[in-house]
Coordinates of C-alpha atoms in Angstrom, one line a residue:
M27 CA -7.5 107.8 -91.8
E28 CA -10.4 106.7 -94.0
N29 CA -11.5 110.3 -94.3
K30 CA -8.0 111.3 -95.4
S31 CA -8.0 108.6 -98.0
L32 CA -11.3 109.8 -99.4
I33 CA -10.1 113.4 -99.5
N34 CA -6.9 112.2 -101.3
K35 CA -9.0 110.5 -103.9
L36 CA -11.1 113.6 -104.3
S37 CA -8.0 115.7 -105.0
L38 CA -6.8 113.2 -107.6
T39 CA -10.3 113.2 -109.2
Y40 CA -10.1 117.0 -109.6
S41 CA -6.6 116.7 -111.0
N42 CA -7.6 114.0 -113.5
L43 CA -10.7 116.0 -114.5
A44 CA -8.4 119.0 -115.2
L45 CA -6.3 117.0 -117.6
V46 CA -9.4 115.7 -119.4
L47 CA -10.9 119.2 -119.7
E48 CA -7.5 120.5 -121.1
R49 CA -7.6 117.8 -123.7
I50 CA -11.0 118.8 -125.0
G51 CA -10.2 122.5 -124.9
N52 CA -12.0 123.6 -121.8
L53 CA -9.1 125.5 -120.4
K54 CA -10.9 127.7 -118.0
E55 CA -12.6 124.8 -116.3
A56 CA -9.3 122.8 -116.4
K57 CA -7.6 125.6 -114.4
E58 CA -10.4 125.8 -111.9
S59 CA -10.3 122.0 -111.4
I60 CA -6.6 121.8 -110.7
L61 CA -6.7 124.8 -108.4
Q62 CA -9.4 122.9 -106.5
S63 CA -7.0 120.0 -106.1
I64 CA -4.3 122.3 -104.8
H65 CA -6.8 123.8 -102.3
I66 CA -7.8 120.4 -101.0
V67 CA -4.2 119.4 -100.4
K68 CA -3.3 122.6 -98.6
E69 CA -6.5 122.7 -96.6
Y70 CA -7.2 119.0 -95.7
L71 CA -4.0 117.0 -96.4
N72 CA -1.4 119.0 -94.5
G73 CA 0.1 120.3 -97.7
N74 CA 1.3 116.9 -98.9
E75 CA 4.3 117.9 -100.9
V76 CA 4.3 114.9 -103.3
L77 CA 0.7 115.8 -104.4
L78 CA 1.5 119.5 -104.5
A79 CA 4.5 118.8 -106.8
K80 CA 2.2 116.8 -109.2
Y81 CA -0.6 119.4 -109.1
Y82 CA 1.8 122.4 -109.6
N83 CA 3.2 120.6 -112.7
N84 CA -0.4 120.2 -114.0
L85 CA -1.3 123.8 -113.3
G86 CA 1.8 125.0 -115.1
F87 CA 1.0 122.8 -118.1
I88 CA -2.5 124.3 -118.2
Y89 CA -1.1 127.8 -118.2
L90 CA 1.1 126.8 -121.1
K91 CA -1.9 125.6 -123.0
V92 CA -3.8 128.8 -122.2
F93 CA -0.8 130.8 -123.6
E94 CA -0.8 128.7 -126.8
Y95 CA -4.6 129.1 -127.3
K96 CA -4.5 132.9 -126.7
K97 CA -1.6 133.3 -129.1
N98 CA -3.5 131.4 -131.8
I99 CA -6.6 133.5 -131.5
R100 CA -4.5 136.7 -131.5
S101 CA -5.6 137.6 -127.9
S102 CA -3.4 139.2 -125.3
T103 CA -1.3 136.4 -123.6
N104 CA -0.7 138.5 -120.4
N105 CA 1.6 136.5 -118.1
E106 CA 0.5 132.9 -118.8
L107 CA 3.9 131.8 -119.9
D108 CA 5.5 133.3 -116.8
L109 CA 3.0 131.5 -114.6
A110 CA 3.6 128.2 -116.4
K111 CA 7.3 128.5 -115.7
K112 CA 6.7 129.5 -112.1
Y113 CA 4.5 126.6 -111.2
I114 CA 6.5 124.0 -113.2
N115 CA 9.7 125.1 -111.5
R116 CA 8.0 125.0 -108.1
S117 CA 7.0 121.4 -109.0
L118 CA 10.5 120.5 -110.0
R119 CA 12.1 121.8 -106.8
L120 CA 9.6 120.0 -104.6
F121 CA 9.9 116.7 -106.4
R122 CA 13.7 116.9 -106.4
K123 CA 13.7 117.5 -102.7
I124 CA 11.2 114.8 -101.8
I125 CA 11.9 111.9 -104.2
G126 CA 14.9 112.9 -106.4
E127 CA 15.6 113.1 -110.1
N128 CA 15.5 109.4 -111.2
H129 CA 11.7 109.1 -111.3
L130 CA 9.3 109.2 -114.3
H131 CA 7.3 112.0 -112.9
Y132 CA 10.4 114.2 -112.6
C133 CA 11.1 113.5 -116.3
S134 CA 7.5 114.6 -117.1
I135 CA 8.1 117.9 -115.2
L136 CA 11.3 118.4 -117.2
N137 CA 9.4 117.8 -120.4
N138 CA 6.8 120.5 -119.5
L139 CA 9.6 123.0 -118.5
G140 CA 11.3 122.3 -121.8
M141 CA 8.1 123.2 -123.6
V142 CA 8.0 126.5 -121.8
Y143 CA 11.5 127.4 -122.8
E144 CA 10.6 126.3 -126.4
K145 CA 7.7 128.8 -126.4
E146 CA 10.1 131.5 -125.2
G147 CA 12.3 130.7 -128.2
N148 CA 15.1 129.5 -125.9
F149 CA 15.7 126.3 -127.9
N150 CA 19.1 125.5 -126.3
E151 CA 17.6 125.5 -122.8
A152 CA 14.6 123.5 -124.0
K153 CA 16.9 120.8 -125.5
K154 CA 18.9 120.6 -122.2
K155 CA 15.7 119.9 -120.3
Y156 CA 14.5 117.3 -122.8
M157 CA 18.0 115.6 -122.9
Q158 CA 18.1 115.5 -119.1
G159 CA 14.7 113.8 -119.0
I160 CA 15.8 111.3 -121.7
N161 CA 19.0 110.5 -119.8
N162 CA 17.1 110.1 -116.5
I163 CA 14.7 107.6 -118.1
K164 CA 17.6 105.6 -119.4
V165 CA 19.0 105.5 -115.9
I166 CA 15.6 104.3 -114.6
G167 CA 15.5 101.7 -117.3
Q168 CA 12.1 102.7 -118.7
V169 CA 13.2 103.0 -122.4
N170 CA 9.8 102.0 -123.7
H171 CA 7.8 104.4 -121.6
K172 CA 5.4 106.9 -123.1
I173 CA 7.2 109.8 -121.4
L174 CA 10.3 109.0 -123.4
S175 CA 8.3 109.4 -126.6
Q176 CA 7.1 112.8 -125.5
L177 CA 10.6 114.0 -124.6
E178 CA 12.0 112.6 -127.9
S179 CA 9.3 114.2 -129.9
N180 CA 9.8 117.6 -128.2
L181 CA 13.6 117.3 -128.6
G182 CA 13.0 116.7 -132.3
S183 CA 10.9 119.9 -132.6
A184 CA 13.5 121.9 -130.7
S185 CA 16.3 120.5 -132.8
W186 CA 14.8 121.4 -136.2
M187 CA 13.7 124.8 -134.9
S188 CA 17.3 125.5 -133.9
G189 CA 18.4 124.5 -137.4
D190 CA 19.1 120.7 -137.4
F191 CA 16.4 119.3 -139.6
K192 CA 18.0 115.9 -140.0
E193 CA 18.2 115.2 -136.3
G194 CA 14.7 116.7 -135.8
E195 CA 13.2 114.4 -138.4
E196 CA 14.9 111.3 -137.0
L197 CA 13.7 112.1 -133.5
L198 CA 10.1 112.9 -134.5
L199 CA 9.8 109.8 -136.7
S200 CA 11.2 107.6 -133.9
A201 CA 8.7 109.1 -131.4
L202 CA 5.9 108.5 -133.9
E203 CA 6.9 104.9 -134.3
R204 CA 7.1 104.3 -130.6
D205 CA 3.7 105.9 -129.9
I206 CA 2.0 103.8 -132.6
S207 CA 3.5 100.7 -130.9
I208 CA 2.2 101.9 -127.5
Y209 CA -1.2 103.3 -128.4
G210 CA -2.1 102.1 -131.9
Q211 CA -2.8 104.3 -134.9
I212 CA -5.8 106.2 -133.5
H213 CA -4.6 108.1 -130.5
L214 CA -4.1 111.7 -129.5
E215 CA -0.4 111.3 -128.9
V216 CA 0.0 109.9 -132.4
A217 CA -1.9 112.8 -133.9
M218 CA 0.4 115.3 -132.0
D219 CA 3.4 113.5 -133.4
L220 CA 2.0 113.8 -136.9
E221 CA 1.3 117.5 -136.4
K222 CA 4.8 118.2 -135.3
L223 CA 6.2 116.5 -138.4
A224 CA 3.7 118.4 -140.5
L225 CA 5.0 121.7 -139.1
M226 CA 8.6 120.7 -139.7
Y227 CA 8.0 119.7 -143.3
F228 CA 6.1 123.0 -143.8
E229 CA 9.0 125.1 -142.6
S230 CA 11.3 123.2 -144.9
K231 CA 8.9 123.9 -147.8
Q232 CA 7.9 120.3 -148.3
F233 CA 4.3 121.3 -148.7
E234 CA 2.8 118.1 -150.0
K235 CA 4.4 116.0 -147.3
S236 CA 3.3 118.6 -144.7
A237 CA -0.3 118.6 -146.0
N238 CA -0.5 114.8 -145.8
Y239 CA 0.7 114.8 -142.2
Y240 CA -1.7 117.5 -141.2
L241 CA -4.6 115.6 -142.9
N242 CA -3.7 112.4 -141.0
A243 CA -3.4 114.3 -137.7
Y244 CA -6.7 116.1 -138.3
N245 CA -8.6 112.9 -138.9
I246 CA -7.2 111.5 -135.6
F247 CA -8.0 114.7 -133.7
K248 CA -11.6 114.5 -134.9
K249 CA -11.9 110.9 -133.6
T250 CA -10.2 111.5 -130.3
V251 CA -11.0 115.0 -129.0
G252 CA -13.7 116.1 -131.4
R253 CA -14.2 118.5 -134.3
F254 CA -14.6 121.8 -132.5
T255 CA -11.6 121.8 -130.0
P256 CA -8.8 124.3 -130.4
T257 CA -6.3 121.6 -131.3
T258 CA -8.5 120.2 -134.1
V259 CA -9.5 123.5 -135.6
L260 CA -5.9 124.8 -135.6
C261 CA -4.7 121.7 -137.4
L262 CA -7.4 122.2 -140.1
E263 CA -6.5 125.9 -140.4
N264 CA -2.9 124.9 -141.2
L265 CA -4.0 122.3 -143.7
F266 CA -6.2 124.9 -145.4
Y267 CA -3.4 127.4 -145.5
I268 CA -1.1 124.9 -147.3
K269 CA -3.8 124.0 -149.8
R270 CA -4.1 127.7 -150.6
L271 CA -0.4 127.9 -151.1
Q272 CA -0.6 125.0 -153.5
D273 CA -3.6 126.5 -155.2
D274 CA -5.3 123.1 -154.8
S275 CA -8.9 124.3 -155.7
K276 CA -10.5 120.9 -155.2
E277 CA -9.2 120.5 -151.7
I278 CA -9.7 124.2 -150.8
K279 CA -13.4 123.9 -151.7
R280 CA -13.7 120.7 -149.7
I281 CA -12.1 122.0 -146.6
F282 CA -13.5 125.6 -146.6
P283 CA -17.1 124.9 -145.4
I284 CA -15.8 122.4 -142.7
L285 CA -13.3 125.0 -141.4
L286 CA -15.8 127.8 -141.4
E287 CA -18.4 125.8 -139.4
A288 CA -15.7 124.6 -136.9
S289 CA -14.3 128.2 -136.5
K290 CA -17.8 129.6 -135.8
K291 CA -18.4 126.9 -133.2
L292 CA -15.0 127.5 -131.5
Y293 CA -14.5 131.2 -131.8
G294 CA -17.9 132.7 -132.3
E295 CA -19.4 134.5 -135.3
N296 CA -17.6 137.8 -134.6
H297 CA -14.1 136.6 -134.1
V298 CA -11.4 137.8 -136.4
N299 CA -10.6 134.3 -137.6
V300 CA -14.2 133.8 -138.7
T301 CA -14.4 137.3 -140.2
N302 CA -11.3 136.6 -142.3
L303 CA -12.8 133.3 -143.5
K304 CA -16.0 134.9 -144.5
K305 CA -14.1 137.3 -146.7
L306 CA -13.0 134.2 -148.7
S307 CA -16.5 132.8 -149.0
K308 CA -17.2 134.1 -152.5
T309 CA -14.0 132.5 -153.7
Y310 CA -14.3 129.1 -152.1
V311 CA -18.0 128.4 -151.9
L312 CA -19.3 126.2 -154.7

């Protein structure tokens, strides 16, 4: 019994490590770590279905992040999105069978599945999953839980992407307010909320507002996950693009060397993103 407890803790350690590695952009290592968790459960814990449900959800989430990263660097995305959907759906079925739908972890799985549908461009199905998660949380009575903020934030993004900017803005601002009350001003969840608002304002051509939100998000990303992670660099790329649209020469010249250094660190000297930046060097270097 004691050995089984230690093995259980080992599997949880690998799972938690995978999520930390994902946050700092080490996606290959994150995938290997969560696969190790799954192997331990199957090999030494008699295929404990509750643990497998949790770990399959995490694995699907990591595949989703791999898809997002590859898409950003213009690399072939292969079948990462299909794998994300496969494992998250497997997690959903297991969890529903064992524990049922009125549980916070089930709502978290719905949130991840909604994000997969969103990446597919199926905003109606994404919104259904987010709404189902929100309604389940209300039934549970956990209306101040962080998962509600995640669901609300993602529902906001799916809403404006499907044409309802007013509802999208209201939901995103509500999620931002709740996350600040839960975590404080300097937290990764807050930065992600700000980034979603920045993208929405960009798409509605409110460039100054968008730039301000991207800048605030970037400053928090730097402090929480570091300067050279995919999340941080992409945020800075978006801010730089807006400043070019605005022809804000002062900000362009300030941001350019920071972005070039970060892009070299993240992508490598010969990557297309770095090559394209180097072509701009004569224009933007003081």
